[in-house]
C-alpha atoms as an extended CHARMM CRD file, in Angstrom:
* protein
*
       227  EXT
         1         1  UNK       CA              9.3450000000       -1.7690000000      -14.5660000000  PROA      1               0.0000000000
         2         2  UNK       CA             11.7430000000       -2.0770000000      -17.5100000000  PROA      2               0.0000000000
         3         3  UNK       CA              9.6490000000        0.4020000000      -19.5110000000  PROA      3               0.0000000000
         4         4  UNK       CA             11.0760000000        3.3010000000      -17.4830000000  PROA      4               0.0000000000
         5         5  UNK       CA             14.4120000000        1.7550000000      -16.4660000000  PROA      5               0.0000000000
         6         6  UNK       CA             16.0930000000        3.3300000000      -19.4920000000  PROA      6               0.0000000000
         7         7  UNK       CA             14.1470000000        6.5900000000      -19.5700000000  PROA      7               0.0000000000
         8         8  UNK       CA             16.8940000000        8.8000000000      -18.1200000000  PROA      8               0.0000000000
         9         9  UNK       CA             19.8980000000        6.4900000000      -18.3420000000  PROA      9               0.0000000000
        10        10  UNK       CA             19.2240000000        6.0370000000      -22.0570000000  PROA      10              0.0000000000
        11        11  UNK       CA             19.4040000000        9.7870000000      -22.5310000000  PROA      11              0.0000000000
        12        12  UNK       CA             22.7580000000        9.7950000000      -20.7280000000  PROA      12              0.0000000000
        13        13  UNK       CA             24.0920000000        6.9930000000      -22.9230000000  PROA      13              0.0000000000
        14        14  UNK       CA             23.0260000000        8.8120000000      -26.0840000000  PROA      14              0.0000000000
        15        15  UNK       CA             24.4420000000       12.0540000000      -24.6320000000  PROA      15              0.0000000000
        16        16  UNK       CA             21.1410000000       13.8150000000      -25.2250000000  PROA      16              0.0000000000
        17        17  UNK       CA             20.2880000000       14.5460000000      -21.6100000000  PROA      17              0.0000000000
        18        18  UNK       CA             22.4170000000       17.7030000000      -21.6390000000  PROA      18              0.0000000000
        19        19  UNK       CA             20.4630000000       18.9440000000      -24.6460000000  PROA      19              0.0000000000
        20        20  UNK       CA             17.2440000000       18.5470000000      -22.6870000000  PROA      20              0.0000000000
        21        21  UNK       CA             18.6750000000       20.3490000000      -19.6890000000  PROA      21              0.0000000000
        22        22  UNK       CA             19.9360000000       23.3620000000      -21.6560000000  PROA      22              0.0000000000
        23        23  UNK       CA             16.3930000000       23.9590000000      -22.9120000000  PROA      23              0.0000000000
        24        24  UNK       CA             15.5290000000       24.9890000000      -19.3480000000  PROA      24              0.0000000000
        25        25  UNK       CA             13.1470000000       22.0520000000      -19.1000000000  PROA      25              0.0000000000
        26        26  UNK       CA             12.8190000000       21.2970000000      -15.4180000000  PROA      26              0.0000000000
        27        27  UNK       CA             13.9660000000       17.9640000000      -14.0540000000  PROA      27              0.0000000000
        28        28  UNK       CA             10.4840000000       17.2290000000      -12.7830000000  PROA      28              0.0000000000
        29        29  UNK       CA              8.9880000000       17.9130000000      -16.2040000000  PROA      29              0.0000000000
        30        30  UNK       CA             11.4850000000       15.5330000000      -17.7920000000  PROA      30              0.0000000000
        31        31  UNK       CA             10.5590000000       12.8170000000      -15.2970000000  PROA      31              0.0000000000
        32        32  UNK       CA              6.8320000000       13.3880000000      -15.7490000000  PROA      32              0.0000000000
        33        33  UNK       CA              7.1840000000       13.3730000000      -19.5320000000  PROA      33              0.0000000000
        34        34  UNK       CA              9.0880000000       10.0940000000      -19.5320000000  PROA      34              0.0000000000
        35        35  UNK       CA              6.6740000000        8.6230000000      -17.0120000000  PROA      35              0.0000000000
        36        36  UNK       CA              3.6140000000        9.8010000000      -18.9420000000  PROA      36              0.0000000000
        37        37  UNK       CA              4.8540000000        8.0930000000      -22.0970000000  PROA      37              0.0000000000
        38        38  UNK       CA              5.1720000000        4.6820000000      -20.4470000000  PROA      38              0.0000000000
        39        39  UNK       CA              2.1030000000        5.0860000000      -18.2490000000  PROA      39              0.0000000000
        40        40  UNK       CA             -0.0100000000        6.0350000000      -21.2640000000  PROA      40              0.0000000000
        41        41  UNK       CA              0.9180000000        2.7830000000      -22.9770000000  PROA      41              0.0000000000
        42        42  UNK       CA              0.1590000000        0.7840000000      -19.8400000000  PROA      42              0.0000000000
        43        43  UNK       CA             -3.2320000000        2.4620000000      -19.4410000000  PROA      43              0.0000000000
        44        44  UNK       CA             -4.0060000000        1.6770000000      -23.0670000000  PROA      44              0.0000000000
        45        45  UNK       CA             -3.2200000000       -1.9970000000      -22.4900000000  PROA      45              0.0000000000
        46        46  UNK       CA             -5.3250000000       -2.0360000000      -19.3250000000  PROA      46              0.0000000000
        47        47  UNK       CA             -8.2770000000       -0.3990000000      -21.0730000000  PROA      47              0.0000000000
        48        48  UNK       CA             -7.9300000000       -2.9160000000      -23.9030000000  PROA      48              0.0000000000
        49        49  UNK       CA             -8.8160000000       -5.6660000000      -21.4170000000  PROA      49              0.0000000000
        50        50  UNK       CA            -12.0550000000       -3.9300000000      -20.4140000000  PROA      50              0.0000000000
        51        51  UNK       CA            -14.2810000000       -5.7210000000      -22.9940000000  PROA      51              0.0000000000
        52        52  UNK       CA            -13.0040000000       -9.1110000000      -21.8460000000  PROA      52              0.0000000000
        53        53  UNK       CA            -13.4170000000       -8.2390000000      -18.1680000000  PROA      53              0.0000000000
        54        54  UNK       CA            -16.9580000000       -7.0150000000      -18.7910000000  PROA      54              0.0000000000
        55        55  UNK       CA            -17.9310000000      -10.5660000000      -19.7470000000  PROA      55              0.0000000000
        56        56  UNK       CA            -18.3860000000      -11.2420000000      -16.0310000000  PROA      56              0.0000000000
        57        57  UNK       CA            -21.3110000000       -8.7960000000      -16.1210000000  PROA      57              0.0000000000
        58        58  UNK       CA            -23.2280000000      -11.3030000000      -18.2180000000  PROA      58              0.0000000000
        59        59  UNK       CA            -23.2300000000      -13.8410000000      -15.3870000000  PROA      59              0.0000000000
        60        60  UNK       CA            -24.2280000000      -11.1870000000      -12.8610000000  PROA      60              0.0000000000
        61        61  UNK       CA            -21.4630000000      -12.1900000000      -10.4700000000  PROA      61              0.0000000000
        62        62  UNK       CA            -19.9180000000       -8.7060000000      -10.4310000000  PROA      62              0.0000000000
        63        63  UNK       CA            -20.9940000000       -5.1480000000      -11.0440000000  PROA      63              0.0000000000
        64        64  UNK       CA            -19.5170000000       -2.6250000000      -13.4350000000  PROA      64              0.0000000000
        65        65  UNK       CA            -18.2090000000       -0.6210000000      -10.4800000000  PROA      65              0.0000000000
        66        66  UNK       CA            -16.2440000000       -3.6260000000       -9.2370000000  PROA      66              0.0000000000
        67        67  UNK       CA            -14.7160000000       -4.1200000000      -12.6820000000  PROA      67              0.0000000000
        68        68  UNK       CA            -13.6830000000       -0.4650000000      -12.8250000000  PROA      68              0.0000000000
        69        69  UNK       CA            -12.1730000000       -0.6960000000       -9.3380000000  PROA      69              0.0000000000
        70        70  UNK       CA            -10.1270000000       -3.6660000000      -10.5110000000  PROA      70              0.0000000000
        71        71  UNK       CA             -8.8730000000       -1.7030000000      -13.5180000000  PROA      71              0.0000000000
        72        72  UNK       CA             -8.0410000000        1.2240000000      -11.2530000000  PROA      72              0.0000000000
        73        73  UNK       CA             -6.0120000000       -1.0870000000       -9.0080000000  PROA      73              0.0000000000
        74        74  UNK       CA             -4.0300000000       -2.3040000000      -12.0180000000  PROA      74              0.0000000000
        75        75  UNK       CA             -3.4150000000        1.2840000000      -13.1490000000  PROA      75              0.0000000000
        76        76  UNK       CA             -2.1370000000        2.3550000000       -9.7220000000  PROA      76              0.0000000000
        77        77  UNK       CA              0.1000000000       -0.7210000000       -9.5580000000  PROA      77              0.0000000000
        78        78  UNK       CA              1.5320000000        0.1150000000      -12.9780000000  PROA      78              0.0000000000
        79        79  UNK       CA              2.1830000000        3.6850000000      -11.8340000000  PROA      79              0.0000000000
        80        80  UNK       CA              4.0550000000        2.4740000000       -8.7460000000  PROA      80              0.0000000000
        81        81  UNK       CA              6.1760000000       -0.0430000000      -10.6610000000  PROA      81              0.0000000000
        82        82  UNK       CA              7.0310000000        2.4920000000      -13.3680000000  PROA      82              0.0000000000
        83        83  UNK       CA              8.0740000000        4.9300000000      -10.6400000000  PROA      83              0.0000000000
        84        84  UNK       CA             10.5560000000        2.3910000000       -9.2760000000  PROA      84              0.0000000000
        85        85  UNK       CA             12.1030000000        2.0860000000      -12.7230000000  PROA      85              0.0000000000
        86        86  UNK       CA             12.2130000000        5.8580000000      -13.0950000000  PROA      86              0.0000000000
        87        87  UNK       CA             14.1590000000        6.2890000000       -9.8550000000  PROA      87              0.0000000000
        88        88  UNK       CA             16.6740000000        3.5800000000      -10.7800000000  PROA      88              0.0000000000
        89        89  UNK       CA             17.0800000000        5.1360000000      -14.2330000000  PROA      89              0.0000000000
        90        90  UNK       CA             17.8280000000        8.5250000000      -12.6770000000  PROA      90              0.0000000000
        91        91  UNK       CA             20.3140000000        7.0660000000      -10.1890000000  PROA      91              0.0000000000
        92        92  UNK       CA             22.3100000000        4.8310000000      -12.5630000000  PROA      92              0.0000000000
        93        93  UNK       CA             24.1100000000        5.8030000000      -15.7360000000  PROA      93              0.0000000000
        94        94  UNK       CA             23.7210000000        2.5330000000      -17.6610000000  PROA      94              0.0000000000
        95        95  UNK       CA             20.4070000000        1.1650000000      -18.8930000000  PROA      95              0.0000000000
        96        96  UNK       CA             21.3700000000       -2.4730000000      -18.3300000000  PROA      96              0.0000000000
        97        97  UNK       CA             22.3550000000       -1.7890000000      -14.7400000000  PROA      97              0.0000000000
        98        98  UNK       CA             19.2110000000        0.2730000000      -14.1710000000  PROA      98              0.0000000000
        99        99  UNK       CA             17.0170000000       -2.5270000000      -15.5500000000  PROA      99              0.0000000000
       100       100  UNK       CA             18.6350000000       -5.1880000000      -13.3580000000  PROA      100             0.0000000000
       101       101  UNK       CA             18.4630000000       -3.0230000000      -10.2320000000  PROA      101             0.0000000000
       102       102  UNK       CA             14.8470000000       -2.1360000000      -10.9930000000  PROA      102             0.0000000000
       103       103  UNK       CA             13.7370000000       -5.7720000000      -11.0730000000  PROA      103             0.0000000000
       104       104  UNK       CA             15.7870000000       -6.5760000000       -7.9760000000  PROA      104             0.0000000000
       105       105  UNK       CA             14.1790000000       -3.6220000000       -6.1920000000  PROA      105             0.0000000000
       106       106  UNK       CA             10.6710000000       -4.7490000000       -7.1740000000  PROA      106             0.0000000000
       107       107  UNK       CA             11.3050000000       -8.2880000000       -5.9240000000  PROA      107             0.0000000000
       108       108  UNK       CA             12.9080000000       -6.9430000000       -2.7350000000  PROA      108             0.0000000000
       109       109  UNK       CA              9.9350000000       -4.6880000000       -2.0580000000  PROA      109             0.0000000000
       110       110  UNK       CA              7.5710000000       -7.6100000000       -2.5710000000  PROA      110             0.0000000000
       111       111  UNK       CA              9.5820000000       -9.8260000000       -0.2160000000  PROA      111             0.0000000000
       112       112  UNK       CA             10.0730000000       -7.2370000000        2.5280000000  PROA      112             0.0000000000
       113       113  UNK       CA              6.3780000000       -6.3770000000        2.4270000000  PROA      113             0.0000000000
       114       114  UNK       CA              5.6420000000       -9.9730000000        3.4270000000  PROA      114             0.0000000000
       115       115  UNK       CA              7.5810000000       -9.7220000000        6.6920000000  PROA      115             0.0000000000
       116       116  UNK       CA              4.7630000000       -7.9420000000        8.5960000000  PROA      116             0.0000000000
       117       117  UNK       CA              2.5620000000      -10.9170000000        7.7090000000  PROA      117             0.0000000000
       118       118  UNK       CA              4.2330000000      -12.9170000000       10.4930000000  PROA      118             0.0000000000
       119       119  UNK       CA              3.1340000000      -10.4150000000       13.1170000000  PROA      119             0.0000000000
       120       120  UNK       CA             -0.2740000000      -10.0960000000       11.4790000000  PROA      120             0.0000000000
       121       121  UNK       CA             -0.8660000000      -13.8410000000       11.7680000000  PROA      121             0.0000000000
       122       122  UNK       CA              0.1100000000      -13.7350000000       15.4430000000  PROA      122             0.0000000000
       123       123  UNK       CA             -2.3310000000      -10.8840000000       16.0050000000  PROA      123             0.0000000000
       124       124  UNK       CA             -5.0260000000      -12.8580000000       14.2210000000  PROA      124             0.0000000000
       125       125  UNK       CA             -4.2890000000      -15.8520000000       16.4330000000  PROA      125             0.0000000000
       126       126  UNK       CA             -4.5780000000      -13.7800000000       19.5930000000  PROA      126             0.0000000000
       127       127  UNK       CA             -7.8650000000      -12.3070000000       18.4040000000  PROA      127             0.0000000000
       128       128  UNK       CA             -9.1310000000      -15.8000000000       17.6190000000  PROA      128             0.0000000000
       129       129  UNK       CA             -8.1640000000      -16.9900000000       21.0880000000  PROA      129             0.0000000000
       130       130  UNK       CA             -9.8730000000      -13.9850000000       22.6650000000  PROA      130             0.0000000000
       131       131  UNK       CA            -13.1190000000      -14.6610000000       20.8530000000  PROA      131             0.0000000000
       132       132  UNK       CA            -13.2180000000      -18.4480000000       21.0060000000  PROA      132             0.0000000000
       133       133  UNK       CA            -11.3560000000      -19.1990000000       24.2420000000  PROA      133             0.0000000000
       134       134  UNK       CA            -12.7720000000      -21.4110000000       26.9510000000  PROA      134             0.0000000000
       135       135  UNK       CA            -13.2970000000      -18.3470000000       29.1160000000  PROA      135             0.0000000000
       136       136  UNK       CA            -15.5780000000      -16.8620000000       26.5060000000  PROA      136             0.0000000000
       137       137  UNK       CA            -17.5490000000      -20.1100000000       26.2360000000  PROA      137             0.0000000000
       138       138  UNK       CA            -17.9630000000      -20.2630000000       30.0200000000  PROA      138             0.0000000000
       139       139  UNK       CA            -18.9640000000      -16.6230000000       30.3400000000  PROA      139             0.0000000000
       140       140  UNK       CA            -20.7650000000      -15.3330000000       27.2400000000  PROA      140             0.0000000000
       141       141  UNK       CA            -21.2110000000      -11.9200000000       28.8910000000  PROA      141             0.0000000000
       142       142  UNK       CA            -17.4770000000      -11.2700000000       28.5320000000  PROA      142             0.0000000000
       143       143  UNK       CA            -17.6060000000      -11.4820000000       24.7290000000  PROA      143             0.0000000000
       144       144  UNK       CA            -15.2800000000       -8.8210000000       23.2780000000  PROA      144             0.0000000000
       145       145  UNK       CA            -16.6800000000       -6.3480000000       20.8460000000  PROA      145             0.0000000000
       146       146  UNK       CA            -16.3020000000       -7.4070000000       17.2360000000  PROA      146             0.0000000000
       147       147  UNK       CA            -13.4000000000       -5.5110000000       15.6910000000  PROA      147             0.0000000000
       148       148  UNK       CA            -11.7530000000       -5.3880000000       12.3120000000  PROA      148             0.0000000000
       149       149  UNK       CA             -8.2880000000       -6.8230000000       11.7790000000  PROA      149             0.0000000000
       150       150  UNK       CA             -6.1410000000       -4.8690000000        9.3310000000  PROA      150             0.0000000000
       151       151  UNK       CA             -3.0650000000       -6.7060000000        8.0670000000  PROA      151             0.0000000000
       152       152  UNK       CA             -0.1550000000       -4.4640000000        7.1410000000  PROA      152             0.0000000000
       153       153  UNK       CA              1.2030000000       -6.8930000000        4.5540000000  PROA      153             0.0000000000
       154       154  UNK       CA             -1.9920000000       -6.6180000000        2.5320000000  PROA      154             0.0000000000
       155       155  UNK       CA             -1.5040000000       -2.8370000000        2.4460000000  PROA      155             0.0000000000
       156       156  UNK       CA              2.1970000000       -2.7020000000        1.5070000000  PROA      156             0.0000000000
       157       157  UNK       CA              2.3670000000       -5.6920000000       -0.8540000000  PROA      157             0.0000000000
       158       158  UNK       CA              0.6930000000       -5.1760000000       -4.2880000000  PROA      158             0.0000000000
       159       159  UNK       CA              0.1180000000       -8.9080000000       -4.8010000000  PROA      159             0.0000000000
       160       160  UNK       CA             -1.6160000000       -9.3000000000       -1.4390000000  PROA      160             0.0000000000
       161       161  UNK       CA             -3.4920000000       -6.0660000000       -2.0990000000  PROA      161             0.0000000000
       162       162  UNK       CA             -4.8540000000       -7.5480000000       -5.3140000000  PROA      162             0.0000000000
       163       163  UNK       CA             -5.7430000000      -10.7110000000       -3.4110000000  PROA      163             0.0000000000
       164       164  UNK       CA             -7.6600000000       -8.6750000000       -0.8400000000  PROA      164             0.0000000000
       165       165  UNK       CA             -9.5190000000       -6.8890000000       -3.6500000000  PROA      165             0.0000000000
       166       166  UNK       CA            -10.5240000000      -10.2030000000       -5.2030000000  PROA      166             0.0000000000
       167       167  UNK       CA            -11.5880000000      -11.5230000000       -1.8100000000  PROA      167             0.0000000000
       168       168  UNK       CA            -13.7010000000       -8.4200000000       -1.1540000000  PROA      168             0.0000000000
       169       169  UNK       CA            -15.4210000000       -8.6270000000       -4.5350000000  PROA      169             0.0000000000
       170       170  UNK       CA            -15.9850000000      -12.3700000000       -4.8250000000  PROA      170             0.0000000000
       171       171  UNK       CA            -15.8630000000      -13.8210000000       -1.3090000000  PROA      171             0.0000000000
       172       172  UNK       CA            -14.3750000000      -17.0140000000       -2.7290000000  PROA      172             0.0000000000
       173       173  UNK       CA            -11.3330000000      -16.8470000000       -0.4780000000  PROA      173             0.0000000000
       174       174  UNK       CA            -13.2750000000      -17.9680000000        2.5700000000  PROA      174             0.0000000000
       175       175  UNK       CA            -14.0330000000      -21.3800000000        1.0980000000  PROA      175             0.0000000000
       176       176  UNK       CA            -10.3890000000      -21.7810000000        0.0920000000  PROA      176             0.0000000000
       177       177  UNK       CA             -9.1710000000      -20.9230000000        3.5780000000  PROA      177             0.0000000000
       178       178  UNK       CA            -11.5990000000      -23.4200000000        5.0560000000  PROA      178             0.0000000000
       179       179  UNK       CA             -9.7950000000      -26.2260000000        3.2540000000  PROA      179             0.0000000000
       180       180  UNK       CA             -6.4650000000      -25.4000000000        4.9030000000  PROA      180             0.0000000000
       181       181  UNK       CA             -7.0590000000      -23.5610000000        8.1700000000  PROA      181             0.0000000000
       182       182  UNK       CA            -10.1870000000      -23.5050000000       10.2970000000  PROA      182             0.0000000000
       183       183  UNK       CA             -8.7590000000      -20.6020000000       12.2930000000  PROA      183             0.0000000000
       184       184  UNK       CA             -8.3890000000      -18.3900000000        9.2180000000  PROA      184             0.0000000000
       185       185  UNK       CA            -11.8230000000      -19.5440000000        8.0790000000  PROA      185             0.0000000000
       186       186  UNK       CA            -13.3370000000      -18.2220000000       11.3030000000  PROA      186             0.0000000000
       187       187  UNK       CA            -11.2560000000      -15.0220000000       11.1610000000  PROA      187             0.0000000000
       188       188  UNK       CA            -12.5320000000      -14.1750000000        7.6880000000  PROA      188             0.0000000000
       189       189  UNK       CA            -15.3050000000      -11.9710000000        9.0640000000  PROA      189             0.0000000000
       190       190  UNK       CA            -12.7310000000       -9.8820000000       10.9540000000  PROA      190             0.0000000000
       191       191  UNK       CA            -10.6590000000       -9.0580000000        7.8500000000  PROA      191             0.0000000000
       192       192  UNK       CA            -11.5910000000       -5.8180000000        6.1120000000  PROA      192             0.0000000000
       193       193  UNK       CA            -10.5090000000       -6.8640000000        2.6150000000  PROA      193             0.0000000000
       194       194  UNK       CA            -12.1490000000       -3.8900000000        0.9180000000  PROA      194             0.0000000000
       195       195  UNK       CA            -10.4630000000       -1.4110000000        3.2410000000  PROA      195             0.0000000000
       196       196  UNK       CA             -7.0770000000       -3.0970000000        2.8590000000  PROA      196             0.0000000000
       197       197  UNK       CA             -7.3180000000       -2.9700000000       -0.9460000000  PROA      197             0.0000000000
       198       198  UNK       CA             -8.1580000000        0.7350000000       -0.8280000000  PROA      198             0.0000000000
       199       199  UNK       CA             -5.2770000000        1.4620000000        1.5400000000  PROA      199             0.0000000000
       200       200  UNK       CA             -2.9480000000       -0.5260000000       -0.7060000000  PROA      200             0.0000000000
       201       201  UNK       CA             -3.9460000000        1.6420000000       -3.6650000000  PROA      201             0.0000000000
       202       202  UNK       CA             -3.3990000000        4.8230000000       -1.6660000000  PROA      202             0.0000000000
       203       203  UNK       CA             -0.0130000000        3.5950000000       -0.4570000000  PROA      203             0.0000000000
       204       204  UNK       CA              1.1730000000        2.7240000000       -3.9740000000  PROA      204             0.0000000000
       205       205  UNK       CA             -0.0140000000        6.0860000000       -5.3230000000  PROA      205             0.0000000000
       206       206  UNK       CA              1.7830000000        7.9870000000       -2.5480000000  PROA      206             0.0000000000
       207       207  UNK       CA              4.9310000000        5.8850000000       -2.9660000000  PROA      207             0.0000000000
       208       208  UNK       CA              4.9090000000        6.4890000000       -6.7260000000  PROA      208             0.0000000000
       209       209  UNK       CA              4.6660000000       10.2440000000       -6.2590000000  PROA      209             0.0000000000
       210       210  UNK       CA              7.5230000000       10.2100000000       -3.7400000000  PROA      210             0.0000000000
       211       211  UNK       CA              9.7440000000        8.0980000000       -6.0180000000  PROA      211             0.0000000000
       212       212  UNK       CA              9.1930000000       10.4060000000       -8.9890000000  PROA      212             0.0000000000
       213       213  UNK       CA              9.9880000000       13.4870000000       -6.9130000000  PROA      213             0.0000000000
       214       214  UNK       CA             13.1470000000       11.7750000000       -5.7050000000  PROA      214             0.0000000000
       215       215  UNK       CA             14.0510000000       10.7970000000       -9.2700000000  PROA      215             0.0000000000
       216       216  UNK       CA             13.7600000000       14.4370000000      -10.3520000000  PROA      216             0.0000000000
       217       217  UNK       CA             16.4750000000       15.3120000000       -7.8390000000  PROA      217             0.0000000000
       218       218  UNK       CA             18.9780000000       13.0060000000       -9.6020000000  PROA      218             0.0000000000
       219       219  UNK       CA             18.2530000000       13.8960000000      -13.2190000000  PROA      219             0.0000000000
       220       220  UNK       CA             20.7230000000       16.7780000000      -13.3630000000  PROA      220             0.0000000000
       221       221  UNK       CA             24.3860000000       15.7250000000      -13.2910000000  PROA      221             0.0000000000
       222       222  UNK       CA             25.9920000000       16.1540000000       -9.8940000000  PROA      222             0.0000000000
       223       223  UNK       CA             28.9740000000       18.4790000000       -9.7690000000  PROA      223             0.0000000000
       224       224  UNK       CA             32.2980000000       17.1590000000       -8.5610000000  PROA      224             0.0000000000
       225       225  UNK       CA             34.1990000000       18.4810000000       -5.5780000000  PROA      225             0.0000000000
       226       226  UNK       CA             36.4470000000       20.6300000000       -7.7390000000  PROA      226             0.0000000000
       227       227  UNK       CA             33.5820000000       22.1790000000       -9.7340000000  PROA      227             0.0000000000
């Protein structure tokens, strides 16, 4: 996030932002140009890891498509995090303040996105009780139709989204859950990890676009009341 935290605020500190604005360069173009510079470097670093990640193809445990999906997830995550820094840079005048607020915002987003997990676990528990209750055992004809449980935290939290992607591609999470919770082990089949990872990517992409559009609104200096 710090790569874009000083994109606009640094121009203000160097007093070069006004020079950009008098060239009739639109605020959105300034934001996209600053964002493209940092995002290009991040994409280069992500692509540089491709040869190392392709080593898993030798063992046959994953396909090339799965590797590319993983790289795409990292790219979308980078875009979303850079967008947070861009908004903070447009809002604040000092680079140091923008950098600190950017990291605090990223950690706050990650923490708040975990709050729906409490309700998701309760929903999972109710679904588990509905499927494996004594009533179901006594009357197999009343078995509820198998449904898919979608956890909101895995969609809004990038870390959990990455975890869901790994779980969908490897299936190793089920054995890990079995060591700690038999309930979650049984609920594994009801969790659409692939769908949650895709929705997480779509959410981060949409959030990044919205943040950049909002940042463009704060690039131009705001006029005072007497202006």
